[in-house]
Structures are given as C-alpha cells and as structure tokens.
Coordinates of N, CA, C and O in Angstrom, one line a residue:
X1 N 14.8 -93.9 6.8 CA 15.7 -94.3 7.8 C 15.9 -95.8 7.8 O 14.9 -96.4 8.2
X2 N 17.0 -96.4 7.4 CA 17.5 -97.9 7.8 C 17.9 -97.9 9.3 O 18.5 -97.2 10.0
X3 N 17.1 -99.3 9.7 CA 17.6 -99.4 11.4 C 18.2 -100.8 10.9 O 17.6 -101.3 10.0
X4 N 19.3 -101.5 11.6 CA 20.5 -102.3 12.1 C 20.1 -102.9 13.6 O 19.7 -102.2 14.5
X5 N 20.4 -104.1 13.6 CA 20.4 -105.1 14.8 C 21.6 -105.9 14.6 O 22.1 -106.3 13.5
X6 N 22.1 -106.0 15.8 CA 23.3 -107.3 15.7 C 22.7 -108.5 15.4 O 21.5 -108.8 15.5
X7 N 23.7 -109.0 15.0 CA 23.2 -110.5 14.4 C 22.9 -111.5 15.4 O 23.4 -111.3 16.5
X8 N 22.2 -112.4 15.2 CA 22.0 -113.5 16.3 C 23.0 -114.6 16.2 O 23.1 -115.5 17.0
X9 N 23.8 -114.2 15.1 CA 24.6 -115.3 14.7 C 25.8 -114.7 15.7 O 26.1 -115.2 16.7
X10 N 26.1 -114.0 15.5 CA 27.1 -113.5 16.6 C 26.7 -113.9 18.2 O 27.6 -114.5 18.9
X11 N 25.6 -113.7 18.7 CA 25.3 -114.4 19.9 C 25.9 -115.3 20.4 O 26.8 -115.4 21.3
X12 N 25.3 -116.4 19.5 CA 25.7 -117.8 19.2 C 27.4 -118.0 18.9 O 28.1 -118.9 19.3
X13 N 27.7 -116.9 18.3 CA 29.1 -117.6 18.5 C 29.8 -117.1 19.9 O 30.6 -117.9 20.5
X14 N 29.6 -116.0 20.4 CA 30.0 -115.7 21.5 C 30.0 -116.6 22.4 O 31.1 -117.0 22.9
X15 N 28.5 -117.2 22.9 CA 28.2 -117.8 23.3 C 29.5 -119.1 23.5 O 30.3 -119.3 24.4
X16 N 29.2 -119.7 22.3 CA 30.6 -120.5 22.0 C 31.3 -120.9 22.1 O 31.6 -122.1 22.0
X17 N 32.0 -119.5 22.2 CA 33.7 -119.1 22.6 C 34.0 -118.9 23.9 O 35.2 -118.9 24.4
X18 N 32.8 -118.5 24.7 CA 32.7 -118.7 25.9 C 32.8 -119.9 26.9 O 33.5 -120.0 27.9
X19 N 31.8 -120.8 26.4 CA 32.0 -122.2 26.6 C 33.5 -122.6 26.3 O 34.4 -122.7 27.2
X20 N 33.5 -122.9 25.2 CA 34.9 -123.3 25.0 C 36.0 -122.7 25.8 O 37.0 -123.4 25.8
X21 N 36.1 -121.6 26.5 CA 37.2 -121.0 27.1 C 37.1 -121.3 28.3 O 38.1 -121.5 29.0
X22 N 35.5 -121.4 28.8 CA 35.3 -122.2 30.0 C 36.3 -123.5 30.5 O 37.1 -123.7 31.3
X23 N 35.7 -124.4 29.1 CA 36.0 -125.4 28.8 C 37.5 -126.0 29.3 O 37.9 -127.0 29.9
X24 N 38.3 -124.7 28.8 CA 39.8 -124.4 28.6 C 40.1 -124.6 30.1 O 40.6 -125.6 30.7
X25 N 39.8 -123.3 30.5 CA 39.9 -123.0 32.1 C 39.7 -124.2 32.8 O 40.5 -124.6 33.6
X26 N 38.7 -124.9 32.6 CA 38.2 -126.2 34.0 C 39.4 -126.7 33.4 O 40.4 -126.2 33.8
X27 N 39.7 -127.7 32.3 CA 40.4 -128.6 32.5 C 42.1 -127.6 32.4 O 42.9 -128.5 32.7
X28 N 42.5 -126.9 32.3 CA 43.8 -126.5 33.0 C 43.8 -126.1 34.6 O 44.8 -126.4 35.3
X29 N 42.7 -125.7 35.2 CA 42.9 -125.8 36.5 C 43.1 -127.0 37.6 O 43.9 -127.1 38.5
X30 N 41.8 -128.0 37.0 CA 42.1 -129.3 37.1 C 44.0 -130.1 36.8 O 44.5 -131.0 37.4
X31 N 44.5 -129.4 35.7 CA 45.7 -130.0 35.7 C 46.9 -129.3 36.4 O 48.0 -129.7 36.5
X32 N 46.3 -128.3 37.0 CA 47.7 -127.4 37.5 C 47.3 -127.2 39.1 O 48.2 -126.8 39.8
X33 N 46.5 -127.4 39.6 CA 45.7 -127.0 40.8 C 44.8 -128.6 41.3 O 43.8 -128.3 42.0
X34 N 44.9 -129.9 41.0 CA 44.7 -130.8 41.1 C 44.8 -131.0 42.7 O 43.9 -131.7 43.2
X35 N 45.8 -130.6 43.4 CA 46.3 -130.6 44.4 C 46.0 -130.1 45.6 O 46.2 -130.4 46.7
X36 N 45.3 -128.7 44.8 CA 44.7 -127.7 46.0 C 43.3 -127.8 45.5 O 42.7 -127.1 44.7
X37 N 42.9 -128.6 46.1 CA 40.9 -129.0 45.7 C 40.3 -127.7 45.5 O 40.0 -127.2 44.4
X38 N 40.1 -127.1 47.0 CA 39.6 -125.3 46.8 C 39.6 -124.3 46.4 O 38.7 -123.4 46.4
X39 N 41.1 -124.3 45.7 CA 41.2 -123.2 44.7 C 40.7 -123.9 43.5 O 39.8 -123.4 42.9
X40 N 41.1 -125.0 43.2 CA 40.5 -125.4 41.5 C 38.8 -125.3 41.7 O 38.2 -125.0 40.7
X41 N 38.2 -125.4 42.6 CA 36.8 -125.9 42.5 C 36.2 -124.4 42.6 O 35.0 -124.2 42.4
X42 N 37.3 -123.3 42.9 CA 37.0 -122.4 43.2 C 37.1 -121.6 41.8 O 36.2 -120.8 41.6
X43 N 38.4 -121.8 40.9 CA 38.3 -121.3 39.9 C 37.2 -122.0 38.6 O 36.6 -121.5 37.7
X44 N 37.2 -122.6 38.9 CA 35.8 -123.1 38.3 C 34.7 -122.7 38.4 O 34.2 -122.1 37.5
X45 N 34.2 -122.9 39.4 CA 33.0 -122.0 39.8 C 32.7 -120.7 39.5 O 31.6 -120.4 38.9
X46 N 33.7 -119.7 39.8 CA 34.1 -118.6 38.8 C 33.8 -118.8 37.8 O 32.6 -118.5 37.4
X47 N 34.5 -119.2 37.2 CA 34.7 -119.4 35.6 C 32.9 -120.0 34.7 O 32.4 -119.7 33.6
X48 N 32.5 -120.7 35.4 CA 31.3 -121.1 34.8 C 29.8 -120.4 35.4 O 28.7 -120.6 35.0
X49 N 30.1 -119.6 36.2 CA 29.1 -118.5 36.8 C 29.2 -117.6 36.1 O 28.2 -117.1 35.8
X50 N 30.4 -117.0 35.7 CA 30.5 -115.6 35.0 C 29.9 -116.1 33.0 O 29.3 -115.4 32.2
X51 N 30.1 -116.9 32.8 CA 29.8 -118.1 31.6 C 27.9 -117.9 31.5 O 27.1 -117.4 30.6
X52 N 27.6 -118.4 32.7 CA 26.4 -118.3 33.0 C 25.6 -116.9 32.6 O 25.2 -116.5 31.6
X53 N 25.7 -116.3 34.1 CA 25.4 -114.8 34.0 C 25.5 -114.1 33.0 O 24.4 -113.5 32.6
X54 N 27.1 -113.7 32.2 CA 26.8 -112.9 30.9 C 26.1 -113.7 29.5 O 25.5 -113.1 28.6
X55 N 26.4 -115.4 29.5 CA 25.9 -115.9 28.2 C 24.0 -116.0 28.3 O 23.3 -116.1 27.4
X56 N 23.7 -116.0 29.6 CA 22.1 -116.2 29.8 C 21.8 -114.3 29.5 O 21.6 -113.4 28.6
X57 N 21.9 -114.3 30.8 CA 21.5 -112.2 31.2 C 21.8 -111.2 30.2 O 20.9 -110.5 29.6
X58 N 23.3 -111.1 30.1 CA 23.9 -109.5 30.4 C 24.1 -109.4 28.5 O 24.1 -108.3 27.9
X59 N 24.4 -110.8 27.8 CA 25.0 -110.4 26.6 C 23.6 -110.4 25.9 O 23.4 -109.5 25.1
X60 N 22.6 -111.4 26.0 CA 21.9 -111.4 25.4 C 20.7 -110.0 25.2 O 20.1 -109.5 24.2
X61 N 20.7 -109.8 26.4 CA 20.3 -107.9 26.7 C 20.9 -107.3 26.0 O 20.2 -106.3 25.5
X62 N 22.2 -107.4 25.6 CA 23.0 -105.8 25.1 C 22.3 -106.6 23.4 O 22.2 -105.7 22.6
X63 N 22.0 -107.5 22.9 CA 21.7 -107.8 21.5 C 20.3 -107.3 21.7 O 19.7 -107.0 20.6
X64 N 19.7 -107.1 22.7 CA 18.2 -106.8 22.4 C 17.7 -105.3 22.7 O 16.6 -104.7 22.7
X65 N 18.9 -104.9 23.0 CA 18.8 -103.2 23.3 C 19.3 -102.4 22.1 O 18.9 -101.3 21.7
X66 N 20.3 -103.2 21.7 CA 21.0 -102.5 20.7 C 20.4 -102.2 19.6 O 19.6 -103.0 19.1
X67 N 20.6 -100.9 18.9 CA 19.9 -100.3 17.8 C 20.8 -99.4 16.7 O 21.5 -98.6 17.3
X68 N 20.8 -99.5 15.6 CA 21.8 -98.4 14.8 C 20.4 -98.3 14.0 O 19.6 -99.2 13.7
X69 N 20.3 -96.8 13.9 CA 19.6 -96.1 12.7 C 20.3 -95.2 12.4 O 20.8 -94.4 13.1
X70 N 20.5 -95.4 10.9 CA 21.0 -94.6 9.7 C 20.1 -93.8 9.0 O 19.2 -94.3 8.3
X71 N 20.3 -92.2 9.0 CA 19.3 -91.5 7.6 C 20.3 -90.9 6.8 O 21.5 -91.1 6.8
X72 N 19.7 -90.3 6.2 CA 20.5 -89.4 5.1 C 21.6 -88.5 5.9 O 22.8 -88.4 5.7
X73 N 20.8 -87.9 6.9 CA 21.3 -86.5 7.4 C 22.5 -87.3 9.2 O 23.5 -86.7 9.5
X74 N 22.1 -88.6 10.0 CA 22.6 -89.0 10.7 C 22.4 -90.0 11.0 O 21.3 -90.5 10.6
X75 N 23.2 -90.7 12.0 CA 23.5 -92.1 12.6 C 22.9 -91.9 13.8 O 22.9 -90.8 14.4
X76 N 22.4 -93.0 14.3 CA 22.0 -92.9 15.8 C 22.6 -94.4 16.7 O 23.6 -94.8 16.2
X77 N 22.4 -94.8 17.3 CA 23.1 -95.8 18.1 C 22.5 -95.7 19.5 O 22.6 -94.6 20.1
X78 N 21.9 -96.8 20.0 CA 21.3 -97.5 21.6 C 21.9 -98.2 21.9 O 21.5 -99.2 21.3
X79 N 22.8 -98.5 22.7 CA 22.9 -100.0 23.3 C 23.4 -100.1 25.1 O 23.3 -99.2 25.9
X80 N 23.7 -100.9 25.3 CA 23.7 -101.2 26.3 C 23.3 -102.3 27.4 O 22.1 -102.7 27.2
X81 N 23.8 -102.7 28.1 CA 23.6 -104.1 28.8 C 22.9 -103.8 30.3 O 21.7 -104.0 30.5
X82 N 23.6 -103.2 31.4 CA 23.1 -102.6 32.4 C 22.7 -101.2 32.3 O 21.6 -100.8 32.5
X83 N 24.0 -100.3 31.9 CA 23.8 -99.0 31.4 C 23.7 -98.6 30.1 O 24.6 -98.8 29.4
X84 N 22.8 -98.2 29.8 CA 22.3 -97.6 28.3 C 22.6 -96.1 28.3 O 22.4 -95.1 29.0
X85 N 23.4 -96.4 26.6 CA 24.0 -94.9 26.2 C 23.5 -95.0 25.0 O 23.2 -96.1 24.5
X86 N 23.5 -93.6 24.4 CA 22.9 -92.8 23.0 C 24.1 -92.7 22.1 O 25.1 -92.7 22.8
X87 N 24.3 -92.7 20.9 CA 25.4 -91.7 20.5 C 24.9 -91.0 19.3 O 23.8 -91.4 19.0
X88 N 25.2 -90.4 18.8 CA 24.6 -89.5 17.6 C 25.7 -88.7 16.8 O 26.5 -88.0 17.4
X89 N 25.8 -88.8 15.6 CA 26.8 -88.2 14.3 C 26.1 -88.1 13.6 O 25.4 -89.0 13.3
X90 N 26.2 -86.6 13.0 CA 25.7 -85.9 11.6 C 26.7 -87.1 10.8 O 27.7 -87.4 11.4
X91 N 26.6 -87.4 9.9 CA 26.7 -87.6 8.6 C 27.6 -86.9 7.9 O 28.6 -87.4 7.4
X92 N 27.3 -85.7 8.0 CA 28.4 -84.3 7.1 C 29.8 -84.5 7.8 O 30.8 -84.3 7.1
X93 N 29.8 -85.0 9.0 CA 31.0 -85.3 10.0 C 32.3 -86.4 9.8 O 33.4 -86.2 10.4
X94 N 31.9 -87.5 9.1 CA 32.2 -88.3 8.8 C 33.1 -88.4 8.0 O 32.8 -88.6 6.8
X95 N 34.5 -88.4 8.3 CA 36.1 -88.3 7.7 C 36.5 -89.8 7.0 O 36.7 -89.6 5.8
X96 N 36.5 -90.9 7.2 CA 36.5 -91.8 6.9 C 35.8 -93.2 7.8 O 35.8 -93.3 9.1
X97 N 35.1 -94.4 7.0 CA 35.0 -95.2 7.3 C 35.7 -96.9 7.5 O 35.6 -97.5 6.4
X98 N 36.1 -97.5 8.1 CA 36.9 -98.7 8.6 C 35.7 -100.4 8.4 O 34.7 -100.6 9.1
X99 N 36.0 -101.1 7.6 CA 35.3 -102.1 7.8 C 36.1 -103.3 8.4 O 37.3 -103.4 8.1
X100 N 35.5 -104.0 9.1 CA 36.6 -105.5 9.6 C 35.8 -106.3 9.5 O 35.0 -106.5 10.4
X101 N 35.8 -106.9 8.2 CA 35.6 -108.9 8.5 C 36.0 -109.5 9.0 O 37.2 -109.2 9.0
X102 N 35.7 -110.7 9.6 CA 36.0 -111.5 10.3 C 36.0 -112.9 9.4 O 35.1 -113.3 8.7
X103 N 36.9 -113.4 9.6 CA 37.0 -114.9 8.7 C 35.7 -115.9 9.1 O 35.5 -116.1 10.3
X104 N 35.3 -116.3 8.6 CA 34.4 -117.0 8.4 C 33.0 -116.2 8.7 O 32.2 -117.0 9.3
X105 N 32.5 -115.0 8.4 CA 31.5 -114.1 9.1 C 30.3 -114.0 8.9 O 29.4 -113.3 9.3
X106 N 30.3 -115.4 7.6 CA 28.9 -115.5 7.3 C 28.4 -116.4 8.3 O 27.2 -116.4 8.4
X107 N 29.3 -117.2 9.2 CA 28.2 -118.3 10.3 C 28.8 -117.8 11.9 O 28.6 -118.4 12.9
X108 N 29.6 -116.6 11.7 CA 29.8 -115.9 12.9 C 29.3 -114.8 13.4 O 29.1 -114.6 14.6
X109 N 28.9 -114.0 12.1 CA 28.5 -112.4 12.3 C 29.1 -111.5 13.0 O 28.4 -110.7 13.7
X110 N 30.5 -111.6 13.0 CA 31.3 -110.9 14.4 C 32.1 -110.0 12.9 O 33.2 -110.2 12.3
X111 N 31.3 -109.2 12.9 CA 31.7 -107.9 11.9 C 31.6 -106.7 11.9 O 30.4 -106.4 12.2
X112 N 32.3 -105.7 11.8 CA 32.5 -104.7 12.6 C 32.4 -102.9 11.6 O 32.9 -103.0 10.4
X113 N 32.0 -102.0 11.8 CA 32.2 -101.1 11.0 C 32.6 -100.0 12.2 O 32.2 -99.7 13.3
X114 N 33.4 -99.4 11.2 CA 34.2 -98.2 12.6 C 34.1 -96.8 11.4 O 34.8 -96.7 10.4
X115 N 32.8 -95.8 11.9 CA 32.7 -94.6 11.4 C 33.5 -93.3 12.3 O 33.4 -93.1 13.4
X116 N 34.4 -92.7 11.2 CA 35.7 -91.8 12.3 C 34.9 -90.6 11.7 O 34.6 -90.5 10.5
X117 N 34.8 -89.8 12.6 CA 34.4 -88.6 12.8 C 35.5 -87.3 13.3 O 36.6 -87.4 13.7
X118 N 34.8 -85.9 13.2 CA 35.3 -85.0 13.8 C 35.7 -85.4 15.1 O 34.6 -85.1 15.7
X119 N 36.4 -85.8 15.9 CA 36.6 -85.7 17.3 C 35.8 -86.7 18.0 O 35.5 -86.7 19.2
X120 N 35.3 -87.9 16.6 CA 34.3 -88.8 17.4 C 34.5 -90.3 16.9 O 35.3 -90.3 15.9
X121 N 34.2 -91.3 17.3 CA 34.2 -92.9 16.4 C 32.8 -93.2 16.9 O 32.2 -92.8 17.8
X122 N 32.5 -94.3 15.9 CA 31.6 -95.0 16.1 C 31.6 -96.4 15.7 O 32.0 -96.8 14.6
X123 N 31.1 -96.9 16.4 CA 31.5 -98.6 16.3 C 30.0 -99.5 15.9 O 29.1 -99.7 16.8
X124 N 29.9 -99.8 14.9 CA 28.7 -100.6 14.9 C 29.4 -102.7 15.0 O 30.3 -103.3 14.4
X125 N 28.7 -102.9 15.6 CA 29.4 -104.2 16.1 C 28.2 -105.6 15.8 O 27.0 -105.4 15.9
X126 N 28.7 -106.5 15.6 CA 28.0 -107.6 15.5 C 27.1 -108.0 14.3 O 26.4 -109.0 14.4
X127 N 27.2 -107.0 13.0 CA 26.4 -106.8 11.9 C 26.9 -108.2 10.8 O 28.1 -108.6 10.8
X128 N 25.6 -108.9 10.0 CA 26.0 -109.8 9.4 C 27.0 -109.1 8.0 O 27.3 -107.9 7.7
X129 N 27.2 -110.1 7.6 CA 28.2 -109.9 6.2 C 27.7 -108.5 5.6 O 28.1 -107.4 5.6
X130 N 26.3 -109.5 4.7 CA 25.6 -108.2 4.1 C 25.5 -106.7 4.7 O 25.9 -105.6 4.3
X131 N 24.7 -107.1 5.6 CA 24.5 -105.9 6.6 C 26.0 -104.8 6.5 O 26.1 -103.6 6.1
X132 N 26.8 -105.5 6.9 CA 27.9 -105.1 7.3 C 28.7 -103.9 5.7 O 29.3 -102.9 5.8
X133 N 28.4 -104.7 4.5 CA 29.2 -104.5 3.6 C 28.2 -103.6 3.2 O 28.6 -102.4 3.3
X134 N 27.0 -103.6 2.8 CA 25.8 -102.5 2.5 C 26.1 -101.0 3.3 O 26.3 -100.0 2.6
X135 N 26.3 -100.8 4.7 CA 26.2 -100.3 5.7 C 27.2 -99.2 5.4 O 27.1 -98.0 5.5
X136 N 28.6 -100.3 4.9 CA 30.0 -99.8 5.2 C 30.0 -98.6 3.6 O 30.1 -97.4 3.6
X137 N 29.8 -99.6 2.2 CA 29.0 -98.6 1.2 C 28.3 -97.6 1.3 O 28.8 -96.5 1.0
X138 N 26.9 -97.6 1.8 CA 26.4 -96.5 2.6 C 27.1 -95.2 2.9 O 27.1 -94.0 2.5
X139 N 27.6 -96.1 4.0 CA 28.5 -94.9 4.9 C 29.6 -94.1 3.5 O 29.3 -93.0 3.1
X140 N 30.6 -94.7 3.0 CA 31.4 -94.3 2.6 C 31.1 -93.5 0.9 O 31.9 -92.7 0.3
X141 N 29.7 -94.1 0.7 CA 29.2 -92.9 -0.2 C 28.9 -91.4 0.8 O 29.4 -90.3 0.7
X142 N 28.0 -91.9 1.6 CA 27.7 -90.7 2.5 C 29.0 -89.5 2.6 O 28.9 -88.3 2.3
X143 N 30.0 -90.2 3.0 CA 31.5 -89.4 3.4 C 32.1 -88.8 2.0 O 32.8 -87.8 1.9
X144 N 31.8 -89.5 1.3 CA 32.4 -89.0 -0.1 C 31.8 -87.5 -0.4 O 32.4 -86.4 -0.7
X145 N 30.3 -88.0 -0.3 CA 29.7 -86.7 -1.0 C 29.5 -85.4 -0.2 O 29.1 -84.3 -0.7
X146 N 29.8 -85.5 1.4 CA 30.1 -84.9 1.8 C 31.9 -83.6 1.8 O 32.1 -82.5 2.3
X147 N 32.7 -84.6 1.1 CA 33.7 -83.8 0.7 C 34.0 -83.0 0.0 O 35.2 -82.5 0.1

C-alpha cells in the first residue's frame, strides 16, 4: 500500500495567495470606501481575520488530516478540516483518470488528480509534481488492466 500527503509546498502557496488577496482587498477598500471609515475598517478586519483563522487553523488541519492510500485492489482517502469524511473506490471501478498541472507546480504543488469512477470521482489534491505524475501512471495502468 502507497500512502500520499499534500504537499507543504501547496500550504505555502495558499498561504500566499491569501495574503496577497488580503493585500488586494485592504488597499481597494481603502481606495473606494476612504470615506466611510467603518465600513473600510470593517471590511478589513474581515478580510484579515478570515486570512488569519483559515491560513493559521482550519487549512493547515485539512494538510494534516489528509491521507490517500493506494493498493492494488483500492483507494482510500481522509481528510477533512472541521468535518472528517472517508471515501473508498475499488480499483476495478475506475473508468478513466484526469491529471491537472499547474504552471509552475514544482514550487507550488497545487496539482491535482481526478479518478472517475462508476457513479463516483475522486479528487486527490495538493500532490507534488512527482507524486502527482507517479500516482496519475499508477492509477491509469490500474484502469487499463482492469478493462
């Protein structure tokens, strides 16, 4: 059995893009809402508490909960941030698989594999390059020899 972790590098870039959007938000509210002190101070505060909360708490939990194990026979998957869910696919099930790189994904890790199933998907998210490209091989021998 191969087990899978999201990347830390994905963290970090989330992380990031979050700031930066923060970033975005204060100084457009500051430029459009200059006027009305309480709402700008208001959307801000917002904006840099939710920044807070999920980039400290809630994101960093769903990278340390999350789990993909792969065997021969099936896929397994944990994750979750507040609420934790399971998912499970035979293997034999597996119609086709989807990979998405992401431009630049060796210093982002924001890469994605999407396993389509009988009446099911599965999403493995945040996997490095390798990881990602090994995984997606894997998988798509798996589906092959199952046909």
């Amino acid at each position: 059995m191969k087990r899978y972790v999201p990347a830390k590098m994905a963290l970090h870039s989330i992380r990031f893009i979050m700031v930066i959007l923060a970033v975005a938000v204060t100084i457009l509210s500051y430029i459009f809402f200059n006027n009305h002190n309480i709402i700008m101070w208001i959307i801000i505060g917002v904006c840099w508490g939710a920044v807070i909360l999920y980039g400290v708490f809630f994101i960093p939990l769903y990278f340390k909960k999350t789990v993909y194990n792969i065997s021969d026979t099936d896929i397994r998957k944990k994750t979750g941030m507040v609420f934790f869910s399971k998912q499970y696919m035979k293997v034999r099930s597996i119609q086709y698989v989807s990979t998405i790189i992401t431009p630049f994904s060796k210093l982002t890790g924001l890469n994605f594999i999407i396993a389509n199933a009988w009446g099911g998907r599965m999403v493995f998210c945040f996997l490095t390059r390798d990881e990602a490209m090994e995984l997606s091989s894997h998988l798509d021998e798996m589906a092959k020899n199952n046909s």
